[in-house]
PDB file of C-alpha atoms in Angstrom:
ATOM      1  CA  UNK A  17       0.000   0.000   0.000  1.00  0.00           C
ATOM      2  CA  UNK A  18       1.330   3.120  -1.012  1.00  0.00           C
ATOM      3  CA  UNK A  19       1.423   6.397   0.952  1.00  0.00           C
ATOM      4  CA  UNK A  20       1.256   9.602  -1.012  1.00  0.00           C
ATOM      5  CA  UNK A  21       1.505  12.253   2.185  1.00  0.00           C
ATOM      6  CA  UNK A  22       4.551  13.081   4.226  1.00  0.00           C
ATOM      7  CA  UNK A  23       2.462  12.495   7.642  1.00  0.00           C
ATOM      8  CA  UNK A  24       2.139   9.282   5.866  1.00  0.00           C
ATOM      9  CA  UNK A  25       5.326   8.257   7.848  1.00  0.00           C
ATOM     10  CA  UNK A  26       3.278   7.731  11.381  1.00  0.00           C
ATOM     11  CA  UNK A  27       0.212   5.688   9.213  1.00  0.00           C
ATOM     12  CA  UNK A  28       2.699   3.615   8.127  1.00  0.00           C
ATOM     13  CA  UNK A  29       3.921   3.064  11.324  1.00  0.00           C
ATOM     14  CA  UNK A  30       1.205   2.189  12.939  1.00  0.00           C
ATOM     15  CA  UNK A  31       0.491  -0.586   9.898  1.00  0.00           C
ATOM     16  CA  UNK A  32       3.812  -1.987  10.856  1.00  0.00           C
ATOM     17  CA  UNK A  33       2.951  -2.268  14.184  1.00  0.00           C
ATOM     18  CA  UNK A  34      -0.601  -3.796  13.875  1.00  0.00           C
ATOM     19  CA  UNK A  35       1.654  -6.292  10.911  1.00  0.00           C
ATOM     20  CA  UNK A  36      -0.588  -5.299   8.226  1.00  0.00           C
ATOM     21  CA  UNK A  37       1.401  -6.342   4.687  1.00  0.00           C
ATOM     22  CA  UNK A  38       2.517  -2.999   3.049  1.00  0.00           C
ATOM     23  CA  UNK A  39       4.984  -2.059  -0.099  1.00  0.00           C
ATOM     24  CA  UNK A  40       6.621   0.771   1.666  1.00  0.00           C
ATOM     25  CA  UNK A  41       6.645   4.197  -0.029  1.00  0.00           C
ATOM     26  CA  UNK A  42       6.042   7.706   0.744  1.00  0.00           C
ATOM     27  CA  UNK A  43       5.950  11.078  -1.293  1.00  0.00           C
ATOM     28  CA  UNK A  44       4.186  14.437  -1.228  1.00  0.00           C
ATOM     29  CA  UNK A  45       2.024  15.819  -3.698  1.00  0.00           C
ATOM     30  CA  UNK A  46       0.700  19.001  -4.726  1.00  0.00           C
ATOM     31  CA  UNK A  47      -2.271  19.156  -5.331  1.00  0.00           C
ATOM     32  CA  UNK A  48      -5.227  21.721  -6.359  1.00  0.00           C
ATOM     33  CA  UNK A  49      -7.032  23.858  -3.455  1.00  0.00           C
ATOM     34  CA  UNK A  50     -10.535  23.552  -3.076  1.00  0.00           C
ATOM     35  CA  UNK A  51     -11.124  25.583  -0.003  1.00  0.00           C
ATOM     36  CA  UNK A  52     -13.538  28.187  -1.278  1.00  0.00           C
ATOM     37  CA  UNK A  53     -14.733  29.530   1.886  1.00  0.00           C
ATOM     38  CA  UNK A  54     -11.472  31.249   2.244  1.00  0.00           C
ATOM     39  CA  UNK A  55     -10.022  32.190  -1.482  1.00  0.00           C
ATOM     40  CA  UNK A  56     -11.745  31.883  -4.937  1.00  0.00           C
ATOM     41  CA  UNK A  57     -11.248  28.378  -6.780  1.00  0.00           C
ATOM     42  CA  UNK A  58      -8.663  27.559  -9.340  1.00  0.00           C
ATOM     43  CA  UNK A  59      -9.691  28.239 -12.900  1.00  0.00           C
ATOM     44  CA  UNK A  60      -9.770  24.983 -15.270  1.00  0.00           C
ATOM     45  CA  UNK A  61      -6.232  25.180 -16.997  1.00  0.00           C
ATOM     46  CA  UNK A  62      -4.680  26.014 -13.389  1.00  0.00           C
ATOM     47  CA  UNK A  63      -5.870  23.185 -12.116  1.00  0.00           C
ATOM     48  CA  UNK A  64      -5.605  20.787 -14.860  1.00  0.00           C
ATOM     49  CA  UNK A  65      -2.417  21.130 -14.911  1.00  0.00           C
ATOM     50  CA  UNK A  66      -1.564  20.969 -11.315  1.00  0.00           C
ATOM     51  CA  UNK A  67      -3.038  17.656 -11.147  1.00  0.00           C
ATOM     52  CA  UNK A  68      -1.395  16.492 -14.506  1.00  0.00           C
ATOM     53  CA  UNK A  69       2.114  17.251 -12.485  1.00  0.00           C
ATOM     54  CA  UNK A  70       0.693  15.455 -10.176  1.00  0.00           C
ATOM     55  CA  UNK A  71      -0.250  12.280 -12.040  1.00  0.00           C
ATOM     56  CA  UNK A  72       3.310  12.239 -13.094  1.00  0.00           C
ATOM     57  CA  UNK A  73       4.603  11.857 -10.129  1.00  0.00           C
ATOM     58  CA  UNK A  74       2.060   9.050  -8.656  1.00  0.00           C
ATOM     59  CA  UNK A  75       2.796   7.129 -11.754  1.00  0.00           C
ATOM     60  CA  UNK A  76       6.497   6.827 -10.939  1.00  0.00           C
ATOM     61  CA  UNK A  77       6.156   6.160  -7.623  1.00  0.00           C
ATOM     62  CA  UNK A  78       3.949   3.871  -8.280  1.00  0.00           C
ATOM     63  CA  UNK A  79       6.501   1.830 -10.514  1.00  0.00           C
ATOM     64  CA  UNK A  80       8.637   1.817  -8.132  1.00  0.00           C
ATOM     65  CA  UNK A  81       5.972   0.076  -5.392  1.00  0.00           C
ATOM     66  CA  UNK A  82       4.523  -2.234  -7.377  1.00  0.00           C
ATOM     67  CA  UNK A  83       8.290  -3.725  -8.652  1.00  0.00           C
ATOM     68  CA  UNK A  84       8.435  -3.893  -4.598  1.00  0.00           C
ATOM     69  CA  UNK A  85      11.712  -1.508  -4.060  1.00  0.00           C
ATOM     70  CA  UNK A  86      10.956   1.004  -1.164  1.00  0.00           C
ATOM     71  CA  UNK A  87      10.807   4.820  -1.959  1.00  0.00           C
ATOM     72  CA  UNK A  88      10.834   7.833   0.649  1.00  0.00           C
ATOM     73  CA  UNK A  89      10.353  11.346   0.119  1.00  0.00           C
ATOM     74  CA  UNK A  90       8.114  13.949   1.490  1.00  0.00           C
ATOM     75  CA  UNK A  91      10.576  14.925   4.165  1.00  0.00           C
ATOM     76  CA  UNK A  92       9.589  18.695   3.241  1.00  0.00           C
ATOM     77  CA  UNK A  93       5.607  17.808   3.970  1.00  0.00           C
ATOM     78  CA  UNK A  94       6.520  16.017   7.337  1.00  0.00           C
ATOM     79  CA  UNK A  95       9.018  18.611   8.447  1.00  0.00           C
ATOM     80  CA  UNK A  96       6.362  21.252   7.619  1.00  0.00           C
ATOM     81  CA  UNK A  97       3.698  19.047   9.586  1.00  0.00           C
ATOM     82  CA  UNK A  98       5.880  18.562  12.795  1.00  0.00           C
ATOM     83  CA  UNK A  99       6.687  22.220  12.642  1.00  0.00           C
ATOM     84  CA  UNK A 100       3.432  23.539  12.601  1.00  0.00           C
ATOM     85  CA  UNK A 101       1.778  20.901  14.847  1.00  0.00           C
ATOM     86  CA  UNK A 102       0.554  23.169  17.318  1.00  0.00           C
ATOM     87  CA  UNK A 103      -1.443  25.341  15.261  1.00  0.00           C
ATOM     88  CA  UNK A 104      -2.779  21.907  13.658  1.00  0.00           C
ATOM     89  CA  UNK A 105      -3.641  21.106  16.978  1.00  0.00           C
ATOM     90  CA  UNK A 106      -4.968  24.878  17.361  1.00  0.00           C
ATOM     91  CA  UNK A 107      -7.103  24.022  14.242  1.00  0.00           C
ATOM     92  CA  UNK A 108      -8.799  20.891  15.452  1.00  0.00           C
ATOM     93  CA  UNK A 109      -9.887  22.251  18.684  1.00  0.00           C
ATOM     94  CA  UNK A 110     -10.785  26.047  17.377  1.00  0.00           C
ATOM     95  CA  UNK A 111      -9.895  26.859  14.170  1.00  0.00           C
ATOM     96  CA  UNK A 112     -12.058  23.472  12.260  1.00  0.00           C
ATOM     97  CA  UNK A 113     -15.372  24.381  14.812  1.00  0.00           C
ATOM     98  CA  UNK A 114     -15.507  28.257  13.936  1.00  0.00           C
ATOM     99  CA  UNK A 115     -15.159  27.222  10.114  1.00  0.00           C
ATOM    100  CA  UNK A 116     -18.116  24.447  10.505  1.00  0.00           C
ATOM    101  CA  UNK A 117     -20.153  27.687  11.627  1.00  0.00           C
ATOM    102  CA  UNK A 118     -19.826  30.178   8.844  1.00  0.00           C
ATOM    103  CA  UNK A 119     -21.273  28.275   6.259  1.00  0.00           C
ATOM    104  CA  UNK A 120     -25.225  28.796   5.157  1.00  0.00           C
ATOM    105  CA  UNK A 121     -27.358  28.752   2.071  1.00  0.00           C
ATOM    106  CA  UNK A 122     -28.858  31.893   0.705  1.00  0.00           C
ATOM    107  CA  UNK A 123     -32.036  32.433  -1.032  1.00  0.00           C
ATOM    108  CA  UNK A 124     -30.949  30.535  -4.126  1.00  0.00           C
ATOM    109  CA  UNK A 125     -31.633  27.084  -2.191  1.00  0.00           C
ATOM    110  CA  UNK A 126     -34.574  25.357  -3.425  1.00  0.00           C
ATOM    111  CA  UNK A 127     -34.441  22.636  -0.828  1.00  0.00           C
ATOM    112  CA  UNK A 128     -32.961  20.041  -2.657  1.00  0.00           C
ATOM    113  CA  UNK A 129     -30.901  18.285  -0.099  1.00  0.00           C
ATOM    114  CA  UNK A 130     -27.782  17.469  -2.560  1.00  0.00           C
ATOM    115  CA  UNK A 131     -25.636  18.685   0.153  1.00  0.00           C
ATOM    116  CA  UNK A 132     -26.848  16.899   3.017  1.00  0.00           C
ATOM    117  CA  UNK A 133     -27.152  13.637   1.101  1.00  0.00           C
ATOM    118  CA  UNK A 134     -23.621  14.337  -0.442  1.00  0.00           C
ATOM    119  CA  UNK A 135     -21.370  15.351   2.554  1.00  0.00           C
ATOM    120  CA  UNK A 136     -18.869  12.829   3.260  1.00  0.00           C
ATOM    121  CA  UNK A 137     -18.782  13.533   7.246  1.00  0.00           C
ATOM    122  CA  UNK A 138     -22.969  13.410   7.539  1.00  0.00           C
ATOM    123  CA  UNK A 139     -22.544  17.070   9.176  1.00  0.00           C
ATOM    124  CA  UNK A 140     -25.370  18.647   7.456  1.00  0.00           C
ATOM    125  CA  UNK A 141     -28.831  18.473   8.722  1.00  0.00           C
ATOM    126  CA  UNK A 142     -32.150  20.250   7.417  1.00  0.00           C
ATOM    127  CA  UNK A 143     -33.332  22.702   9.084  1.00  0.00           C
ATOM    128  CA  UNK A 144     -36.511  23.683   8.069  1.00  0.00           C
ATOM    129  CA  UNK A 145     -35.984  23.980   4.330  1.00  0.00           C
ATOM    130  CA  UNK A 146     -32.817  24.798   4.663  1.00  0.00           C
ATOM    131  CA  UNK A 147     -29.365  22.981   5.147  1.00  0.00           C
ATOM    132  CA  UNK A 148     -27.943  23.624   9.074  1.00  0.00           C
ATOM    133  CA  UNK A 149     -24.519  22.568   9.562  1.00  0.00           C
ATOM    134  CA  UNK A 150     -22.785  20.605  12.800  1.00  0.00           C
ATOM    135  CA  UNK A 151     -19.225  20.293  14.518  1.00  0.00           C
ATOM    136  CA  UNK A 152     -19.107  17.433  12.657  1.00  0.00           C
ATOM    137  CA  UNK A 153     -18.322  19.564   9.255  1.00  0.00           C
ATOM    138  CA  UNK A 154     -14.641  19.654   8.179  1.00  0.00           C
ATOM    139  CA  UNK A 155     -14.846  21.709   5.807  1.00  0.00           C
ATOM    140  CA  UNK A 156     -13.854  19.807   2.356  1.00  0.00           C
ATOM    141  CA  UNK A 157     -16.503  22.433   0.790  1.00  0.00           C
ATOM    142  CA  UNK A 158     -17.747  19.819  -1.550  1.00  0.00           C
ATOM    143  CA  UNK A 159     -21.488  21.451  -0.783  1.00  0.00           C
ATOM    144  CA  UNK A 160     -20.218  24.379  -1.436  1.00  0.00           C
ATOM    145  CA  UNK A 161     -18.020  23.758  -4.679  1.00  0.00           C
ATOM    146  CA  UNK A 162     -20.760  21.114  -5.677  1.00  0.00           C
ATOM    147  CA  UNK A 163     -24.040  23.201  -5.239  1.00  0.00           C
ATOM    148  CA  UNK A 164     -26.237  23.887  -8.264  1.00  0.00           C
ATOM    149  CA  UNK A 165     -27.538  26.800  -7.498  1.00  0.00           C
ATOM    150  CA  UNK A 166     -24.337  28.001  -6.007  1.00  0.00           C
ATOM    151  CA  UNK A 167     -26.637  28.858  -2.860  1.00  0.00           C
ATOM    152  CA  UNK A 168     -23.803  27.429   0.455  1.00  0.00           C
ATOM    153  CA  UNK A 169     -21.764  30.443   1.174  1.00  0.00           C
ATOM    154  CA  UNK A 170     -19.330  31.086   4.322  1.00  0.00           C
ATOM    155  CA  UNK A 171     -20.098  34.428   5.932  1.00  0.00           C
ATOM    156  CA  UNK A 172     -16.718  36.398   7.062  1.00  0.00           C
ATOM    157  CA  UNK A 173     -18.833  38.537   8.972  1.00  0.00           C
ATOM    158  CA  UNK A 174     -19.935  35.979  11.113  1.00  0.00           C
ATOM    159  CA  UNK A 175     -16.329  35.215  11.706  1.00  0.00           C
ATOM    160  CA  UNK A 176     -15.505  38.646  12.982  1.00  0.00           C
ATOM    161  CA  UNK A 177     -18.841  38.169  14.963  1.00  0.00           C
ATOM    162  CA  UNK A 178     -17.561  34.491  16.370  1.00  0.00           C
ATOM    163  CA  UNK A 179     -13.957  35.991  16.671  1.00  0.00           C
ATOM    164  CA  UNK A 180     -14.794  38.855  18.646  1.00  0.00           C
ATOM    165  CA  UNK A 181     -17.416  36.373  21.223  1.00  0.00           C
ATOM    166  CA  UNK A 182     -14.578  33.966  21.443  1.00  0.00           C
ATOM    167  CA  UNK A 183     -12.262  36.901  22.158  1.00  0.00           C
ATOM    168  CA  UNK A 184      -9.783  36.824  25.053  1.00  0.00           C
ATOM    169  CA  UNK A 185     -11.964  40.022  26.744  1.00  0.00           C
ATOM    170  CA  UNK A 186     -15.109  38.612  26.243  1.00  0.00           C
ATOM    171  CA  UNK A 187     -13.600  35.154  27.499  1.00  0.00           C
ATOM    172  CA  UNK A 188     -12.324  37.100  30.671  1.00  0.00           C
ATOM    173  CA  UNK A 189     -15.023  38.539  31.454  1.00  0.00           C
ATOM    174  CA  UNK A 190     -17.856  35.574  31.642  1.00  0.00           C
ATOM    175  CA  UNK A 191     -14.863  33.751  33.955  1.00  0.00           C
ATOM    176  CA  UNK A 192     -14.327  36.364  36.470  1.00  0.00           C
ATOM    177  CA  UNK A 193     -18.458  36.450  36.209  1.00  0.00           C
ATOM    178  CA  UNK A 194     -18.211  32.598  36.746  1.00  0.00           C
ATOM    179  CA  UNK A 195     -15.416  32.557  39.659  1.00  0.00           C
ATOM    180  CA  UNK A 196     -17.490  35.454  41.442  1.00  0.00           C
ATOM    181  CA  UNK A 197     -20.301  33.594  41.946  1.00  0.00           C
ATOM    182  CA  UNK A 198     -19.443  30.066  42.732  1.00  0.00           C
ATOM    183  CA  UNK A 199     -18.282  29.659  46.093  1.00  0.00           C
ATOM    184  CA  UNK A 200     -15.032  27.990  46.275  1.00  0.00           C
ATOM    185  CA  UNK A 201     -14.377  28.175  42.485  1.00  0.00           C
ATOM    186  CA  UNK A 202     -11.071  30.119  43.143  1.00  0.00           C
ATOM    187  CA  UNK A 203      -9.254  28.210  44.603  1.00  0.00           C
ATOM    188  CA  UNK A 204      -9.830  25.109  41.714  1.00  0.00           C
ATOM    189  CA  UNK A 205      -8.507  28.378  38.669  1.00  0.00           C
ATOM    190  CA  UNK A 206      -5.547  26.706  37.490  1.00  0.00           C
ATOM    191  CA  UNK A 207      -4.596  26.315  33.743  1.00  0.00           C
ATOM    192  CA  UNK A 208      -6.266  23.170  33.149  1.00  0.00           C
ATOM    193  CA  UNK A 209      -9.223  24.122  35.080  1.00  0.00           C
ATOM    194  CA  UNK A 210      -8.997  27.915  32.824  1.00  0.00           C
ATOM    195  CA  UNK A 211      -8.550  25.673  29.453  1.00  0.00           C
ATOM    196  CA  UNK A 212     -11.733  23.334  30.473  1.00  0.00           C
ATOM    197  CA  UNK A 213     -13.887  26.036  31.186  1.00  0.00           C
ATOM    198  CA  UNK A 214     -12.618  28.690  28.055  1.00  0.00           C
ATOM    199  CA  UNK A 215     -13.183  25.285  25.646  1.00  0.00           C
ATOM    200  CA  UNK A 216     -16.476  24.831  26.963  1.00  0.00           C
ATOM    201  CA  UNK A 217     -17.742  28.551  27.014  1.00  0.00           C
ATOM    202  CA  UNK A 218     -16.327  28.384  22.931  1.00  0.00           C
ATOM    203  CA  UNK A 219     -18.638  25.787  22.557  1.00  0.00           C
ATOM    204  CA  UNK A 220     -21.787  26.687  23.758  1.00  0.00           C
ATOM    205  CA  UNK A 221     -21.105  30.633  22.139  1.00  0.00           C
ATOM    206  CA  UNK A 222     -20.060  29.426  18.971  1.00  0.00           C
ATOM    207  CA  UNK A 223     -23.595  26.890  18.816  1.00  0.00           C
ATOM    208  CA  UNK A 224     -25.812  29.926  20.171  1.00  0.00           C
ATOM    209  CA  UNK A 225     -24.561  32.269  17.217  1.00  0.00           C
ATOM    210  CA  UNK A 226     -25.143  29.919  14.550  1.00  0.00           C
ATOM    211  CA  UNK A 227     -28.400  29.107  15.931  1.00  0.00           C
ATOM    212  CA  UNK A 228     -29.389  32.366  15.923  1.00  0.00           C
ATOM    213  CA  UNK A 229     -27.866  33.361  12.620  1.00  0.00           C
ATOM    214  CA  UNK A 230     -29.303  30.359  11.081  1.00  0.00           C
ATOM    215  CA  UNK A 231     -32.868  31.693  12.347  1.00  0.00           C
ATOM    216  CA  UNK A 232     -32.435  35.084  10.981  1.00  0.00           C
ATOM    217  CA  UNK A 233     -31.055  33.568   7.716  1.00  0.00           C
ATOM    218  CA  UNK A 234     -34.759  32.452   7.166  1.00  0.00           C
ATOM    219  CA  UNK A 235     -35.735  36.344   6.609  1.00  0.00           C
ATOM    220  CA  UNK A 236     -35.768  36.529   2.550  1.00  0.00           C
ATOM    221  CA  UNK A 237     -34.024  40.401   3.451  1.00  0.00           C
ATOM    222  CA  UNK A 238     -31.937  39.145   5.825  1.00  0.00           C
ATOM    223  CA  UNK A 239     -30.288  36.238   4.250  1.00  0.00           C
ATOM    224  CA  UNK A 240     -29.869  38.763   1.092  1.00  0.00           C
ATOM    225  CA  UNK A 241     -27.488  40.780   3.301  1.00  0.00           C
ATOM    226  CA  UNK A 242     -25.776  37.910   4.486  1.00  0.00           C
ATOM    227  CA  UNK A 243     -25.157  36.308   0.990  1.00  0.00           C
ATOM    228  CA  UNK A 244     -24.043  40.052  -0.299  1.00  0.00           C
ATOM    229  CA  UNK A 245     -21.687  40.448   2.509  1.00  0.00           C
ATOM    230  CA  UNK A 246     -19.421  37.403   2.298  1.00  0.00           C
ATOM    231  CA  UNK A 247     -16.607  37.029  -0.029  1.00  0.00           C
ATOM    232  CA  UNK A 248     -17.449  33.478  -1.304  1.00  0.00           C
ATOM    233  CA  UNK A 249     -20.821  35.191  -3.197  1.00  0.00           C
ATOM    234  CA  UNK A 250     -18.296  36.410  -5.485  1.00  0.00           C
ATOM    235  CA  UNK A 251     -15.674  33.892  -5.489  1.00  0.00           C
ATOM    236  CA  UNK A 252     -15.521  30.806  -8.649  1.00  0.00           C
ATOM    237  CA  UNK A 253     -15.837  27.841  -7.700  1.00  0.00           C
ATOM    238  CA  UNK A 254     -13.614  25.203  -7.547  1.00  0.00           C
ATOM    239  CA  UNK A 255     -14.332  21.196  -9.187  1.00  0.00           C
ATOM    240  CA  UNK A 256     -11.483  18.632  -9.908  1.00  0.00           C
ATOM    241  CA  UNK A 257     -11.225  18.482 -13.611  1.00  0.00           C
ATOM    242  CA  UNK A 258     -13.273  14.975 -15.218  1.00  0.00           C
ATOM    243  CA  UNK A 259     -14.760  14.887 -11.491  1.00  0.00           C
ATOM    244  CA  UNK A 260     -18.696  15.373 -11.277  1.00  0.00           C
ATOM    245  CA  UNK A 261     -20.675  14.338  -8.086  1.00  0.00           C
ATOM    246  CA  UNK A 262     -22.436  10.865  -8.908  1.00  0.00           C
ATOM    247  CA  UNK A 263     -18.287   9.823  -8.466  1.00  0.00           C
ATOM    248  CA  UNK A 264     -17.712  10.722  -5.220  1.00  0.00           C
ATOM    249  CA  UNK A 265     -21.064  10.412  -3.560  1.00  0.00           C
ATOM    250  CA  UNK A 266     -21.376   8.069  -0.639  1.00  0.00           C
ATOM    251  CA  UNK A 267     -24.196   6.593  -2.108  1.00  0.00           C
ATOM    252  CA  UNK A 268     -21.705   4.906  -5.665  1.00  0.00           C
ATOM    253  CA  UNK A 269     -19.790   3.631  -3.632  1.00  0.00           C
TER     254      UNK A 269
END
């Protein structure tokens, strides 16, 4: 089994440990961006021939696998992954919940359901007629990229909204409110305790905004401002060249 990442290194690790049979390998890629709630996606040629680089590549290394000689590269990708661990780990506990809660459909959506029948993670729900979506999204914008009516948009100024209720002051403020009036809750403010409490008070804000953004998004005058006030209104979108939906929907496969 091939491994075409350089964080590939600990998968195949942890393959060698459990004794699973593998032809050893590892390279990086480069491949395409698709992430449309922050930039607008690649135009056709761009892309095509990224990914045609990119085929190149995977067909060598494959060569060498399947003759069964080993092959290891990607050192750049892993160094770059160890050195910015801690603001991957920043991402998974922040960074990947804030983006699950800036995306919503505008006026354009009819309904249809493509995206909540499509999304790999399951982390879009209906609400009402309209698509709500959960922690659970991680943001692989394949509603977005993959909507017909180009109706799923990420709102940046919901961000500033989120960023500024997540915000150290605000933060502050509701655990001084918190220590104040629980007796004996000073003496347990320690780091961990300060961390537990700050992760939990993210939570709960972050699900109370969306809720009530996702309410007001309902207002035909509302949801216009909100569409015409996010970047991703204007931005193209992005699909892998020869790639349409029916091939990577749950359902064919």
């Amino acid at each position: 089994m091939p491994f075409i990442n350089g964080m590939s290194y600990i998968t195949k690790k942890l393959l060698t440990v459990r004794q699973q049979p593998i032809m050893t390998g590892v390279i990086g890629v480069d491949m395409p961006s698709n992430w449309t709630a922050l930039h607008w996606g690649l135009s056709h040629s761009n892309s095509t021939a990224i990914i045609a680089r990119a085929k190149t590549k995977v067909s060598g290394f494959m060569e060498v696998i399947l003759s069964e000689r080993r092959y290891y590269g990607g050192f750049f990708a892993l160094f770059l992954g160890i050195l910015l661990l801690q603001i991957s780990m920043g991402y998974i506990l922040f960074g990947r919940i804030i983006f699950a809660k800036l995306f919503f459909s505008s006026n354009s959506c009819n309904g249809c359901g493509i995206c909540v029948k499509n999304c790999p993670a399951q982390a879009i729900k209906m609400f009402g007629e309209k698509p709500y979506w959960t922690y659970r999204c991680e943001s692989c914008m394949r509603c977005m990229n993959f909507c017909p009516n180009r109706s799923v948009e990420a709102s940046h100024s919901l961000a500033v909204i989120l960023y500024y209720i997540t915000a150290i002051p605000v933060w502050q403020y509701v655990l001084n409110r918190v220590t104040d009036s629980i007796p004996g809750m000073a003496k347990f403010n320690n780091d961990v305790t300060t961390f537990v409490l700050q992760y939990i008070y993210f939570l709960i804000s972050i699900f109370l905004t969306y809720l009530v953004f996702s309410i007001l998004n309902r207002v035909p005058i509302i949801s216009r401002i909100f569409a015409l006030t996010t970047l991703t209104h204007y931005y193209r979108r992005y699909h892998e060249p020869d790639t349409k939906l029916v091939d990577i929907s749950p359902k064919s496969r």
